[in-house]
Amino acid sequence: MKDFYVKDAARFDNTAVTTYFCLNQIQVRDRKGGGQYLALTLSDKTGTLEARMWEDFAEAFQTCGEGCYVKVQGQISKYQGKFQITLTKLRNAAENEIEAADFQPVSAFPAADMDAELRGYIAAFKDRDLQRLILAFLDDPEIGPAFRIAPAAKLLHHAWISGLLEHVLCLVRVCLANAPFYPVNPDLLVTGAILHDIGKIRELSWKTSFNYTLEGQMIGHISIAQGMLREKVQQLAPFPEKLRILVEHMILSHHGKYEYGSPKLPMTPEAMLLSALDDLEAKFAATHREFAAAEDAGKRPDELTDWVRSMERPLLNSARWLADGVAQEEPEPTQQPEPTTLFPS
């Protein structure tokens, strides 16, 4: 039974633990002074933990493979500001020792509820061609179930079961909230939000740990999604060619820059807004994760998080800092103004 989780590391600093993890990465590295050591990345549903094994690791390296569950014994400590575990024992875990729910993080929101809300937005579409395009994906017996369970990423944002659906739903919400202020077609914008990452159901695998498939490594989710879109459009023929081009452009350009993996730059109002909001939504999901990790690590409200590699900076939880030592009061309700467009027709 697993009784230690990554989020508990601060409470177990300088303490020996025996527990179970999913083995994400394992490799032998050379020591600076000669010899070798084992470098590992371990995970459970609460996060990832770097591990090192300095001695007697030959058998473990031969028998423990990436993606399997392992039983470990070792000491929790801090190195360069981050917790890690120094292992003395490592072996494959037996099937009867493992509860899969301990290892895969899951969305805090039920997939059925998120799917129902998303379908509600689709039902309100005025454009029936875009509506039937999206439903052709969601109602597909292979695509639909995978879309509802897949993570949105291996590590960076929404890296949990049903994370892709959660990311898409959050993005649809912010797209609809922003659409009145910009010269965009709301149905087209939301279609791009729903389909922009659909290729991730084939780019990623999530059976035990989150990883990239061979197709994902060789082709990537943007090109995969482009192919999936063209296949669905053929099945739905006749389908408006202009809509196909506009939706495909949003898929190809949603990363925003060539250096971020987009083969095209956003060239329509919908593509520009989708790219900006997708980036913002992903950043705030990562921010939420970093703030939670900082609290779990015992950081004070006035301390920055660890360095966030995807953003190239540490972060400060301003709400937590402002609330530190201040008695909380119920805010007075305020009347929100009606939205107005910044671009009159």
XYZ file of C-alpha atoms in Angstrom:
345
model
C 0.000 0.000 0.000
C 1.346 3.440 -0.928
C 1.523 5.769 2.080
C 4.038 8.375 0.839
C 3.313 10.775 -2.026
C 5.541 13.319 -3.758
C 3.553 16.180 -2.227
C 4.550 14.884 1.237
C 8.281 15.384 0.633
C 8.590 18.489 2.838
C 7.221 16.576 5.849
C 9.690 13.743 5.278
C 12.853 15.810 4.749
C 15.930 13.811 5.867
C 13.718 10.784 6.492
C 13.945 7.252 5.098
C 10.842 6.053 3.264
C 9.680 2.859 1.595
C 7.030 3.394 -1.049
C 5.903 2.867 -4.647
C 6.234 5.018 -7.765
C 5.782 4.928 -11.495
C 9.191 4.910 -13.170
C 9.161 7.674 -15.789
C 12.837 7.743 -16.763
C 15.910 5.690 -15.904
C 19.471 6.017 -17.174
C 23.053 5.312 -16.158
C 25.270 8.397 -15.963
C 28.996 8.906 -15.454
C 30.301 10.420 -12.228
C 32.728 13.319 -12.506
C 35.311 11.501 -10.413
C 34.886 8.159 -12.158
C 32.327 5.409 -11.887
C 28.621 5.573 -12.627
C 25.284 6.194 -10.952
C 21.611 5.679 -11.729
C 19.446 8.744 -12.449
C 15.682 8.288 -12.285
C 12.489 10.303 -12.483
C 9.675 8.881 -10.363
C 6.049 9.955 -10.206
C 2.710 9.447 -8.550
C -0.606 11.239 -8.831
C 0.721 14.253 -6.902
C 3.858 15.010 -8.909
C 7.343 13.914 -9.957
C 10.492 13.342 -7.914
C 14.105 13.043 -9.068
C 15.997 10.054 -7.680
C 19.624 8.909 -7.566
C 21.078 5.484 -6.819
C 24.808 5.442 -6.244
C 25.594 1.772 -5.582
C 24.425 -1.763 -6.413
C 22.070 -0.725 -9.196
C 23.086 -3.086 -12.034
C 20.267 -5.593 -11.475
C 17.661 -2.864 -10.978
C 18.714 -1.170 -14.211
C 18.334 -4.438 -16.122
C 14.926 -5.373 -14.694
C 13.115 -2.036 -14.173
C 11.814 -0.397 -17.332
C 10.337 3.022 -17.998
C 6.584 3.082 -17.522
C 6.496 0.275 -14.945
C 5.662 0.480 -11.251
C 8.534 0.129 -8.777
C 9.028 -0.289 -5.046
C 11.798 1.888 -3.626
C 13.589 2.480 -0.358
C 15.555 5.651 0.170
C 16.156 8.950 1.923
C 14.307 12.185 1.137
C 16.533 15.274 1.000
C 16.845 18.649 -0.674
C 19.345 19.356 -3.433
C 19.644 22.806 -5.028
C 16.314 23.788 -3.510
C 14.359 20.763 -4.749
C 13.435 17.523 -3.031
C 14.879 14.263 -4.288
C 15.260 10.711 -3.015
C 18.538 8.811 -2.711
C 17.736 5.146 -3.248
C 19.221 2.154 -1.472
C 16.767 -0.399 -2.908
C 14.804 -0.574 -6.164
C 12.713 -3.374 -7.663
C 9.653 -3.943 -9.824
C 6.422 -3.809 -7.849
C 4.143 -6.835 -7.838
C 0.689 -6.381 -9.350
C -1.031 -6.992 -6.000
C 1.007 -4.175 -4.410
C -0.331 -1.502 -6.761
C -3.467 0.620 -6.941
C -3.367 2.416 -10.304
C -5.331 5.346 -8.856
C -2.298 6.192 -6.679
C -0.125 6.996 -9.681
C -2.070 8.815 -12.351
C -3.240 12.323 -11.516
C -6.873 12.853 -12.482
C -8.796 16.039 -13.247
C -10.641 17.483 -10.273
C -13.731 17.724 -12.483
C -15.771 14.688 -13.619
C -15.257 13.991 -17.316
C -18.988 13.424 -17.836
C -19.791 16.888 -16.454
C -17.133 18.565 -18.603
C -18.318 16.715 -21.696
C -21.928 17.743 -21.043
C -20.957 21.414 -20.649
C -18.883 21.323 -23.830
C -21.760 19.778 -25.775
C -24.028 22.531 -24.476
C -21.825 25.142 -26.118
C -21.791 23.137 -29.354
C -25.592 22.855 -29.338
C -25.790 26.670 -29.348
C -23.849 26.963 -32.633
C -25.507 28.866 -35.443
C -23.214 27.300 -38.050
C -24.507 23.758 -38.623
C -21.486 22.715 -40.690
C -19.069 23.504 -37.865
C -21.439 21.854 -35.414
C -21.546 18.587 -37.347
C -17.759 18.702 -37.792
C -17.142 18.830 -34.050
C -19.747 16.163 -33.306
C -18.129 13.917 -35.911
C -15.052 13.946 -33.647
C -16.776 13.746 -30.267
C -19.181 10.988 -31.346
C -16.488 8.906 -33.047
C -16.272 5.572 -31.120
C -12.459 5.759 -30.981
C -11.779 9.498 -30.867
C -14.502 10.483 -28.383
C -13.520 8.194 -25.470
C -9.814 8.982 -25.956
C -10.539 12.732 -26.006
C -12.392 12.458 -22.694
C -9.580 10.602 -20.910
C -6.310 11.839 -22.473
C -3.923 14.203 -20.671
C -3.144 17.506 -22.384
C 0.618 17.123 -21.956
C 3.316 14.901 -20.543
C 4.468 17.475 -17.985
C 3.786 21.148 -18.694
C 0.044 21.796 -18.301
C -3.089 19.748 -17.607
C -0.849 16.673 -17.301
C -3.515 14.462 -15.783
C -6.264 12.088 -16.867
C -9.008 14.081 -18.653
C -6.590 17.007 -18.784
C -7.144 17.499 -22.513
C -10.905 17.793 -22.054
C -10.398 20.169 -19.103
C -7.974 22.341 -21.095
C -10.326 22.484 -24.075
C -13.342 23.341 -21.915
C -11.451 26.113 -20.091
C -10.249 27.464 -23.430
C -13.787 27.421 -24.866
C -15.002 29.397 -21.843
C -12.371 32.110 -22.233
C -12.932 32.213 -26.006
C -16.642 32.837 -25.509
C -15.908 35.434 -22.823
C -13.522 37.336 -25.116
C -15.312 36.931 -28.451
C -17.692 39.918 -27.922
C -14.710 42.285 -27.747
C -13.048 41.290 -31.029
C -14.035 40.934 -34.705
C -14.272 37.140 -34.653
C -16.758 34.456 -35.643
C -17.593 32.789 -32.279
C -18.538 29.417 -33.784
C -15.318 29.294 -35.797
C -13.242 30.361 -32.786
C -14.788 27.694 -30.536
C -14.320 25.056 -33.237
C -10.614 25.872 -33.260
C -10.510 25.708 -29.466
C -12.063 22.239 -29.435
C -9.997 20.758 -32.265
C -6.621 22.502 -31.921
C -5.118 19.767 -29.707
C -7.152 16.778 -30.932
C -3.948 15.195 -32.254
C -2.758 14.696 -28.677
C -4.949 11.610 -28.344
C -2.430 9.943 -30.684
C 0.659 11.932 -29.675
C 0.494 10.840 -26.026
C 0.119 7.543 -24.177
C -1.241 7.291 -20.636
C -1.576 3.620 -19.685
C 0.772 3.776 -16.668
C 2.700 7.035 -17.031
C 2.339 9.910 -19.475
C 4.680 9.631 -22.423
C 4.981 10.210 -26.155
C 3.976 7.576 -28.673
C 6.264 6.849 -31.600
C 3.782 8.676 -33.846
C 3.858 11.604 -31.444
C 7.640 11.781 -31.507
C 7.907 11.389 -35.271
C 4.987 13.551 -36.419
C 3.604 15.632 -33.520
C 0.065 16.560 -32.549
C -0.302 19.495 -34.954
C 0.341 17.410 -38.065
C -1.672 14.523 -36.633
C -4.634 16.854 -36.066
C -4.354 18.195 -39.607
C -4.682 14.664 -40.961
C -7.593 13.860 -38.657
C -9.427 17.005 -39.785
C -9.015 16.204 -43.473
C -10.272 12.674 -42.897
C -13.409 13.922 -41.119
C -14.082 16.548 -43.779
C -13.998 13.817 -46.428
C -16.468 11.758 -44.412
C -18.789 14.773 -44.078
C -18.691 15.718 -47.781
C -19.995 18.000 -49.019
C -18.323 20.314 -46.491
C -17.573 24.020 -47.147
C -13.984 24.342 -48.369
C -13.603 27.814 -46.853
C -14.457 26.498 -43.381
C -12.050 23.593 -43.810
C -9.209 25.985 -44.660
C -9.988 28.320 -41.736
C -10.213 25.492 -39.177
C -7.071 23.840 -40.521
C -5.235 27.163 -40.326
C -6.131 27.510 -36.628
C -4.770 24.027 -35.944
C -1.520 24.716 -37.810
C -0.935 28.154 -36.272
C -2.119 27.787 -32.677
C 1.401 27.631 -31.188
C 1.850 31.161 -32.480
C 5.484 31.094 -33.630
C 7.647 28.975 -35.887
C 10.087 28.338 -33.037
C 7.220 26.994 -30.905
C 6.374 24.350 -33.505
C 3.717 26.048 -35.616
C 4.285 25.620 -39.374
C 2.183 28.748 -39.997
C 1.741 32.037 -38.127
C -1.819 33.064 -37.140
C -3.267 35.075 -40.038
C -6.968 35.430 -39.185
C -8.650 37.147 -36.220
C -9.845 33.761 -34.935
C -6.391 32.203 -35.239
C -4.710 35.148 -33.481
C -7.177 35.146 -30.596
C -7.090 31.354 -30.244
C -3.289 31.285 -30.116
C -3.130 34.040 -27.485
C -5.834 32.520 -25.272
C -4.446 28.989 -25.604
C -1.051 30.219 -24.418
C -2.636 32.169 -21.556
C -4.820 29.271 -20.413
C -1.880 26.856 -20.427
C 0.290 29.326 -18.487
C -2.322 29.774 -15.774
C -2.797 26.018 -15.431
C 0.968 25.704 -14.941
C 0.900 28.636 -12.512
C -1.758 26.925 -10.399
C 0.371 23.767 -10.305
C 3.511 25.694 -9.282
C 1.685 27.534 -6.489
C 0.342 24.239 -5.114
C 3.811 22.679 -5.280
C 5.315 25.673 -3.444
C 2.797 25.323 -0.609
C 3.385 21.560 -0.413
C 7.135 22.256 -0.197
C 6.549 24.543 2.797
C 7.479 27.812 1.097
C 6.428 31.022 2.838
C 3.919 33.386 1.162
C 6.741 35.866 0.434
C 8.926 33.239 -1.288
C 9.045 32.705 -5.027
C 8.303 29.316 -6.518
C 11.090 27.201 -7.941
C 12.299 28.168 -11.410
C 9.528 27.423 -13.915
C 11.393 26.228 -16.985
C 8.464 26.594 -19.392
C 8.144 30.294 -18.466
C 11.836 30.976 -17.790
C 11.132 32.611 -14.421
C 9.997 31.887 -10.867
C 6.521 33.045 -9.784
C 4.955 34.735 -6.769
C 1.490 33.845 -5.484
C 0.338 37.442 -5.022
C -3.053 36.452 -3.574
C -1.409 34.302 -0.890
C 1.134 37.012 -0.088
C -1.518 39.740 0.218
C -3.679 37.512 2.414
C -0.798 36.615 4.735
C -1.610 37.968 8.181
C -4.743 39.784 7.009
C -8.167 38.893 8.379
C -10.431 37.861 5.518
C -13.689 39.753 4.996
C -16.578 38.975 2.698
C -16.295 41.252 -0.351
C -19.212 43.499 -1.215
C -21.026 42.340 -4.366
C -20.355 44.537 -7.358
C -22.423 45.145 -10.453
C -20.536 44.044 -13.561
C -20.847 46.362 -16.580
C -22.292 45.019 -19.800
C -19.547 44.056 -22.295
C -19.017 46.357 -25.236
C -17.112 45.614 -28.407
C -13.814 47.356 -29.048
C -14.383 47.047 -32.775
C -17.697 48.559 -33.930
C -18.967 47.146 -37.194
